[in-house]
């Protein structure tokens, strides 16, 4: 099995890059789908506030590697070529490497103002600039998101 992880801040272009890999035969495992599925299960309205609530609750209940644990069965059943869209913590990285072996990490870097513009204009789950800034702050402070970015084998500048 070939696994590649895409990491970066919200709006950096991870999902766009994942779709390029998908055209090459990779199956996308989007970590954020766990959040969306849990919101639907609970009957919560879509939006950044509820998404953050679910992300933080799952990590509090199951540990900082919660999304890796919850996605591992999907990864193992996804086929021979898998692209991970949005591995967000060092704990997730370590859990997956313990269970899947080593895999490359590609960090996608985009300047903040460009990311905020993209997030405001995306069709699915748009964010205001204020919400995007708050999400950045929450991910840096609560999710250890910077560690996988720092551990990346490759960095793409997507501006």
PDB file of C-alpha atoms in Angstrom:
ATOM      1  CA  UNK A   1       0.000   0.000   0.000  1.00  0.00           C
ATOM      2  CA  UNK A   2       1.211   3.479  -0.894  1.00  0.00           C
ATOM      3  CA  UNK A   3       0.119   6.231   1.494  1.00  0.00           C
ATOM      4  CA  UNK A   4       0.886   9.932   1.095  1.00  0.00           C
ATOM      5  CA  UNK A   5      -0.285  12.579   3.565  1.00  0.00           C
ATOM      6  CA  UNK A   6      -1.125  16.158   2.633  1.00  0.00           C
ATOM      7  CA  UNK A   7      -0.814  18.673   5.463  1.00  0.00           C
ATOM      8  CA  UNK A   8      -1.235  22.421   5.719  1.00  0.00           C
ATOM      9  CA  UNK A   9      -3.382  25.107   7.214  1.00  0.00           C
ATOM     10  CA  UNK A  10      -7.040  25.462   6.191  1.00  0.00           C
ATOM     11  CA  UNK A  11      -7.357  26.858   2.677  1.00  0.00           C
ATOM     12  CA  UNK A  12      -3.829  25.937   1.644  1.00  0.00           C
ATOM     13  CA  UNK A  13      -5.022  23.654  -1.158  1.00  0.00           C
ATOM     14  CA  UNK A  14      -4.885  20.163   0.344  1.00  0.00           C
ATOM     15  CA  UNK A  15      -8.190  19.059  -1.157  1.00  0.00           C
ATOM     16  CA  UNK A  16      -7.280  20.461  -4.572  1.00  0.00           C
ATOM     17  CA  UNK A  17      -3.983  18.573  -4.462  1.00  0.00           C
ATOM     18  CA  UNK A  18      -5.806  15.417  -3.306  1.00  0.00           C
ATOM     19  CA  UNK A  19      -8.061  15.599  -6.382  1.00  0.00           C
ATOM     20  CA  UNK A  20      -4.961  15.618  -8.608  1.00  0.00           C
ATOM     21  CA  UNK A  21      -3.774  12.429  -6.897  1.00  0.00           C
ATOM     22  CA  UNK A  22      -7.276  10.987  -7.298  1.00  0.00           C
ATOM     23  CA  UNK A  23      -7.000  11.449 -11.084  1.00  0.00           C
ATOM     24  CA  UNK A  24      -3.832   9.331 -10.878  1.00  0.00           C
ATOM     25  CA  UNK A  25      -5.699   6.475  -9.171  1.00  0.00           C
ATOM     26  CA  UNK A  26      -5.368   7.373  -5.489  1.00  0.00           C
ATOM     27  CA  UNK A  27      -8.293   7.080  -3.069  1.00  0.00           C
ATOM     28  CA  UNK A  28      -8.823  10.199  -0.985  1.00  0.00           C
ATOM     29  CA  UNK A  29      -9.329   9.820   2.756  1.00  0.00           C
ATOM     30  CA  UNK A  30     -10.422  13.247   3.989  1.00  0.00           C
ATOM     31  CA  UNK A  31      -9.922  13.431   7.750  1.00  0.00           C
ATOM     32  CA  UNK A  32     -12.553  16.163   8.091  1.00  0.00           C
ATOM     33  CA  UNK A  33     -15.273  13.765   6.888  1.00  0.00           C
ATOM     34  CA  UNK A  34     -15.285  12.271  10.392  1.00  0.00           C
ATOM     35  CA  UNK A  35     -16.345  15.669  11.747  1.00  0.00           C
ATOM     36  CA  UNK A  36     -19.067  16.126   9.136  1.00  0.00           C
ATOM     37  CA  UNK A  37     -20.427  12.603   9.717  1.00  0.00           C
ATOM     38  CA  UNK A  38     -20.519  13.153  13.499  1.00  0.00           C
ATOM     39  CA  UNK A  39     -22.322  16.478  13.062  1.00  0.00           C
ATOM     40  CA  UNK A  40     -24.950  14.787  10.899  1.00  0.00           C
ATOM     41  CA  UNK A  41     -25.304  11.953  13.409  1.00  0.00           C
ATOM     42  CA  UNK A  42     -25.973  14.493  16.163  1.00  0.00           C
ATOM     43  CA  UNK A  43     -28.270  16.613  14.006  1.00  0.00           C
ATOM     44  CA  UNK A  44     -26.002  19.648  14.257  1.00  0.00           C
ATOM     45  CA  UNK A  45     -26.168  22.442  11.720  1.00  0.00           C
ATOM     46  CA  UNK A  46     -23.169  22.817   9.375  1.00  0.00           C
ATOM     47  CA  UNK A  47     -20.829  25.615  10.334  1.00  0.00           C
ATOM     48  CA  UNK A  48     -17.418  26.373  11.767  1.00  0.00           C
ATOM     49  CA  UNK A  49     -18.622  26.633  15.377  1.00  0.00           C
ATOM     50  CA  UNK A  50     -20.141  23.134  15.345  1.00  0.00           C
ATOM     51  CA  UNK A  51     -17.217  21.705  13.388  1.00  0.00           C
ATOM     52  CA  UNK A  52     -14.772  23.042  15.983  1.00  0.00           C
ATOM     53  CA  UNK A  53     -16.953  21.685  18.798  1.00  0.00           C
ATOM     54  CA  UNK A  54     -16.910  18.183  17.284  1.00  0.00           C
ATOM     55  CA  UNK A  55     -13.178  18.243  16.458  1.00  0.00           C
ATOM     56  CA  UNK A  56     -12.261  19.309  19.967  1.00  0.00           C
ATOM     57  CA  UNK A  57     -14.732  16.925  21.665  1.00  0.00           C
ATOM     58  CA  UNK A  58     -13.459  13.923  19.712  1.00  0.00           C
ATOM     59  CA  UNK A  59      -9.866  14.767  20.600  1.00  0.00           C
ATOM     60  CA  UNK A  60     -10.770  15.314  24.248  1.00  0.00           C
ATOM     61  CA  UNK A  61     -12.648  11.995  24.434  1.00  0.00           C
ATOM     62  CA  UNK A  62     -10.342   9.819  22.315  1.00  0.00           C
ATOM     63  CA  UNK A  63      -6.983  11.592  22.394  1.00  0.00           C
ATOM     64  CA  UNK A  64      -5.085  13.806  20.007  1.00  0.00           C
ATOM     65  CA  UNK A  65      -4.802  10.902  17.572  1.00  0.00           C
ATOM     66  CA  UNK A  66      -8.622  10.469  17.405  1.00  0.00           C
ATOM     67  CA  UNK A  67      -8.946  11.238  13.703  1.00  0.00           C
ATOM     68  CA  UNK A  68      -6.181   8.794  12.807  1.00  0.00           C
ATOM     69  CA  UNK A  69      -7.858   6.079  14.885  1.00  0.00           C
ATOM     70  CA  UNK A  70     -11.259   6.790  13.366  1.00  0.00           C
ATOM     71  CA  UNK A  71      -9.882   6.865   9.816  1.00  0.00           C
ATOM     72  CA  UNK A  72      -7.540   3.859  10.038  1.00  0.00           C
ATOM     73  CA  UNK A  73     -10.181   1.297   8.936  1.00  0.00           C
ATOM     74  CA  UNK A  74     -11.094   3.520   5.962  1.00  0.00           C
ATOM     75  CA  UNK A  75      -7.418   3.862   5.048  1.00  0.00           C
ATOM     76  CA  UNK A  76      -6.811   0.117   5.232  1.00  0.00           C
ATOM     77  CA  UNK A  77      -9.859  -0.578   3.046  1.00  0.00           C
ATOM     78  CA  UNK A  78      -9.171   2.170   0.504  1.00  0.00           C
ATOM     79  CA  UNK A  79      -7.004   0.200  -1.902  1.00  0.00           C
ATOM     80  CA  UNK A  80      -3.369   0.262  -2.884  1.00  0.00           C
ATOM     81  CA  UNK A  81      -2.892   4.026  -3.349  1.00  0.00           C
ATOM     82  CA  UNK A  82      -4.182   6.355  -0.653  1.00  0.00           C
ATOM     83  CA  UNK A  83      -3.900  10.097  -0.244  1.00  0.00           C
ATOM     84  CA  UNK A  84      -4.608  11.484   3.233  1.00  0.00           C
ATOM     85  CA  UNK A  85      -6.216  14.912   3.094  1.00  0.00           C
ATOM     86  CA  UNK A  86      -5.745  16.773   6.354  1.00  0.00           C
ATOM     87  CA  UNK A  87      -3.674  14.886   8.901  1.00  0.00           C
ATOM     88  CA  UNK A  88      -3.725  17.533  11.637  1.00  0.00           C
ATOM     89  CA  UNK A  89      -1.550  16.521  14.563  1.00  0.00           C
ATOM     90  CA  UNK A  90       1.747  14.966  15.470  1.00  0.00           C
ATOM     91  CA  UNK A  91      -0.160  12.323  17.418  1.00  0.00           C
ATOM     92  CA  UNK A  92      -2.132  11.382  14.282  1.00  0.00           C
ATOM     93  CA  UNK A  93       1.114  11.180  12.318  1.00  0.00           C
ATOM     94  CA  UNK A  94       2.754   8.904  14.907  1.00  0.00           C
ATOM     95  CA  UNK A  95      -0.331   6.680  15.253  1.00  0.00           C
ATOM     96  CA  UNK A  96      -0.578   6.187  11.500  1.00  0.00           C
ATOM     97  CA  UNK A  97       3.138   5.524  11.089  1.00  0.00           C
ATOM     98  CA  UNK A  98       2.941   2.954  13.902  1.00  0.00           C
ATOM     99  CA  UNK A  99       0.055   1.230  12.107  1.00  0.00           C
ATOM    100  CA  UNK A 100       0.955   1.739   8.435  1.00  0.00           C
ATOM    101  CA  UNK A 101       4.712   2.160   8.399  1.00  0.00           C
ATOM    102  CA  UNK A 102       6.542   5.221   7.198  1.00  0.00           C
ATOM    103  CA  UNK A 103       4.975   7.360   4.465  1.00  0.00           C
ATOM    104  CA  UNK A 104       5.837  10.689   2.861  1.00  0.00           C
ATOM    105  CA  UNK A 105       4.244  13.925   3.978  1.00  0.00           C
ATOM    106  CA  UNK A 106       3.683  16.831   1.615  1.00  0.00           C
ATOM    107  CA  UNK A 107       3.150  20.216   3.267  1.00  0.00           C
ATOM    108  CA  UNK A 108       1.231  22.766   1.251  1.00  0.00           C
ATOM    109  CA  UNK A 109       2.002  26.337   2.218  1.00  0.00           C
ATOM    110  CA  UNK A 110      -0.100  29.303   1.175  1.00  0.00           C
ATOM    111  CA  UNK A 111       0.146  32.836   2.592  1.00  0.00           C
ATOM    112  CA  UNK A 112      -2.588  33.572   5.136  1.00  0.00           C
ATOM    113  CA  UNK A 113      -4.372  36.299   3.164  1.00  0.00           C
ATOM    114  CA  UNK A 114      -4.627  34.031   0.106  1.00  0.00           C
ATOM    115  CA  UNK A 115      -5.977  31.194   2.293  1.00  0.00           C
ATOM    116  CA  UNK A 116      -8.565  33.484   3.888  1.00  0.00           C
ATOM    117  CA  UNK A 117      -9.692  34.621   0.439  1.00  0.00           C
ATOM    118  CA  UNK A 118     -10.058  31.012  -0.725  1.00  0.00           C
ATOM    119  CA  UNK A 119     -11.934  29.991   2.412  1.00  0.00           C
ATOM    120  CA  UNK A 120     -14.373  32.885   2.024  1.00  0.00           C
ATOM    121  CA  UNK A 121     -15.072  31.950  -1.600  1.00  0.00           C
ATOM    122  CA  UNK A 122     -15.304  28.178  -1.403  1.00  0.00           C
ATOM    123  CA  UNK A 123     -18.678  26.655  -2.224  1.00  0.00           C
ATOM    124  CA  UNK A 124     -18.658  24.091   0.562  1.00  0.00           C
ATOM    125  CA  UNK A 125     -18.423  25.443   4.118  1.00  0.00           C
ATOM    126  CA  UNK A 126     -17.194  29.008   3.394  1.00  0.00           C
ATOM    127  CA  UNK A 127     -15.560  30.903   6.259  1.00  0.00           C
ATOM    128  CA  UNK A 128     -15.409  34.607   6.943  1.00  0.00           C
ATOM    129  CA  UNK A 129     -11.943  36.039   7.448  1.00  0.00           C
ATOM    130  CA  UNK A 130     -12.645  36.273  11.190  1.00  0.00           C
ATOM    131  CA  UNK A 131     -13.716  32.609  11.324  1.00  0.00           C
ATOM    132  CA  UNK A 132     -10.661  31.580   9.295  1.00  0.00           C
ATOM    133  CA  UNK A 133      -8.317  33.430  11.655  1.00  0.00           C
ATOM    134  CA  UNK A 134     -10.057  31.848  14.657  1.00  0.00           C
ATOM    135  CA  UNK A 135      -9.750  28.395  13.049  1.00  0.00           C
ATOM    136  CA  UNK A 136      -6.038  28.910  12.453  1.00  0.00           C
ATOM    137  CA  UNK A 137      -5.581  29.940  16.079  1.00  0.00           C
ATOM    138  CA  UNK A 138      -7.580  26.959  17.375  1.00  0.00           C
ATOM    139  CA  UNK A 139      -5.691  24.480  15.199  1.00  0.00           C
ATOM    140  CA  UNK A 140      -2.291  25.800  16.214  1.00  0.00           C
ATOM    141  CA  UNK A 141      -3.192  25.944  19.917  1.00  0.00           C
ATOM    142  CA  UNK A 142      -5.384  22.834  20.216  1.00  0.00           C
ATOM    143  CA  UNK A 143      -4.395  20.399  17.464  1.00  0.00           C
ATOM    144  CA  UNK A 144      -0.591  20.315  17.159  1.00  0.00           C
ATOM    145  CA  UNK A 145      -1.113  21.040  13.451  1.00  0.00           C
ATOM    146  CA  UNK A 146       2.357  22.533  12.998  1.00  0.00           C
ATOM    147  CA  UNK A 147       4.285  19.334  13.798  1.00  0.00           C
ATOM    148  CA  UNK A 148       3.291  17.357  10.662  1.00  0.00           C
ATOM    149  CA  UNK A 149       3.972  20.480   8.583  1.00  0.00           C
ATOM    150  CA  UNK A 150       7.452  20.710  10.121  1.00  0.00           C
ATOM    151  CA  UNK A 151       8.031  16.956   9.545  1.00  0.00           C
ATOM    152  CA  UNK A 152       7.099  17.147   5.861  1.00  0.00           C
ATOM    153  CA  UNK A 153       9.348  15.459   3.320  1.00  0.00           C
ATOM    154  CA  UNK A 154       8.287  17.957   0.657  1.00  0.00           C
ATOM    155  CA  UNK A 155       6.813  21.459   0.689  1.00  0.00           C
ATOM    156  CA  UNK A 156       4.704  22.978  -2.065  1.00  0.00           C
ATOM    157  CA  UNK A 157       4.207  26.726  -2.229  1.00  0.00           C
ATOM    158  CA  UNK A 158       0.671  27.281  -3.441  1.00  0.00           C
ATOM    159  CA  UNK A 159       0.179  30.999  -3.876  1.00  0.00           C
TER     160      UNK A 159
END
